[in-house]
Amino acid sequence: MDAFGYLSVLLSIIIGLGVTQLLTAIGRVIRHRDRVRVDWLPLLWAVVLLVVFVQVWWSMFGLRLQRDWTFGSFLLILGQTSSLYLMAAVLLPEQIDAESIDLAAHYDRQRRWFFGFLVSTLVISLAKDRVMNGRWPSGLNFGFHMLVLALSLSAIFIRQRRYQEFAGIVGAAIFATYIVVLFPRLQ
């Protein structure tokens, strides 16, 4: 087994846990729909985050070519996947008790954490490229990071519902475009 094959096991476990967290939470909302006041915005972000998990796993295949692994570079990638997991952990309610739950209110309480973890994911992603490749990501990849970083920082500080809806729709469109343009094929 090569180094990437060995290291990718832990990364795949964390990505799998994040996907499990989201799918379990969505299933919980469906099962307890009589006690849940459904809101489309956190569900949109849940779908976007599911796609992001798949995209991260997809793009990590490119790391198989990396030959000079250090503990620091592995910690960066581990931090990136862990930050994604934490986004999944705060986005939807962990439990739905006998009382009803309002997904819009839950999202409003958790949005700073959610977008804070997204900011940390993006910063770690940039640092990972710098450490592992000796340079920042180029062109569209760097532009995407900066655009989502600006959107996330603004969503932390702008609480208005209309802006959060705007951020959700724009964020979904940006992620979809990013994947279609930069990751259409396994590399």
Short mmCIF file of C-alpha atoms in Angstrom, two decimals, residues 98-165:
data_model
loop_
_atom_site.label_atom_id
_atom_site.label_comp_id
_atom_site.label_asym_id
_atom_site.label_seq_id
_atom_site.Cartn_x
_atom_site.Cartn_y
_atom_site.Cartn_z
CA ALA A 98 -41.50 15.59 21.49
CA GLU A 99 -41.66 19.35 20.96
CA SER A 100 -41.63 20.75 17.47
CA ILE A 101 -38.54 22.29 15.93
CA ASP A 102 -38.32 25.16 13.51
CA LEU A 103 -35.57 24.61 10.93
CA ALA A 104 -35.41 28.34 10.14
CA ALA A 105 -34.79 29.17 13.80
CA HIS A 106 -32.21 26.38 14.09
CA TYR A 107 -30.41 27.67 10.99
CA ASP A 108 -30.42 31.20 12.37
CA ARG A 109 -28.86 29.98 15.65
CA GLN A 110 -26.22 27.90 13.87
CA ARG A 111 -25.42 30.00 10.78
CA ARG A 112 -22.37 31.68 12.31
CA TRP A 113 -20.88 28.31 13.21
CA PHE A 114 -21.81 26.85 9.82
CA PHE A 115 -20.23 29.67 7.85
CA GLY A 116 -17.32 29.90 10.30
CA PHE A 117 -16.50 26.27 9.56
CA LEU A 118 -16.88 27.00 5.84
CA VAL A 119 -14.38 29.87 6.19
CA SER A 120 -11.96 27.58 8.02
CA THR A 121 -12.40 24.90 5.33
CA LEU A 122 -11.54 27.42 2.62
CA VAL A 123 -8.54 28.85 4.50
CA ILE A 124 -7.22 25.34 5.18
CA SER A 125 -7.74 24.44 1.53
CA LEU A 126 -5.65 27.42 0.44
CA ALA A 127 -2.96 26.62 3.02
CA LYS A 128 -2.94 22.97 1.91
CA ASP A 129 -2.17 23.98 -1.68
CA ARG A 130 0.55 26.36 -0.50
CA VAL A 131 2.19 23.75 1.73
CA MET A 132 1.85 20.76 -0.60
CA ASN A 133 2.47 22.47 -3.95
CA GLY A 134 4.58 25.43 -2.88
CA ARG A 135 2.10 27.87 -4.41
CA TRP A 136 -1.42 29.18 -4.02
CA PRO A 137 -4.14 27.70 -6.22
CA SER A 138 -4.28 29.40 -9.57
CA GLY A 139 -6.90 31.13 -11.68
CA LEU A 140 -10.46 29.95 -11.29
CA ASN A 141 -9.70 27.79 -8.27
CA PHE A 142 -8.29 30.74 -6.33
CA GLY A 143 -11.14 32.96 -7.54
CA PHE A 144 -13.69 30.42 -6.34
CA HIS A 145 -12.07 30.28 -2.91
CA MET A 146 -12.11 34.08 -2.62
CA LEU A 147 -15.72 34.37 -3.80
CA VAL A 148 -17.01 31.74 -1.36
CA LEU A 149 -14.84 33.21 1.39
CA ALA A 150 -16.42 36.65 0.86
CA LEU A 151 -19.91 35.14 0.70
CA SER A 152 -19.31 33.15 3.90
CA LEU A 153 -17.89 36.08 5.85
CA SER A 154 -20.81 38.25 4.83
CA ALA A 155 -23.28 35.50 5.81
CA ILE A 156 -21.72 35.37 9.26
CA PHE A 157 -22.40 39.06 9.85
CA ILE A 158 -25.58 39.73 7.84
CA ARG A 159 -28.46 38.06 9.63
CA GLN A 160 -31.37 39.24 7.46
CA ARG A 161 -33.33 36.36 6.02
CA ARG A 162 -33.34 37.77 2.47
CA TYR A 163 -29.55 37.95 2.50
CA GLN A 164 -29.27 34.41 3.86
CA GLU A 165 -31.55 33.21 1.06
#
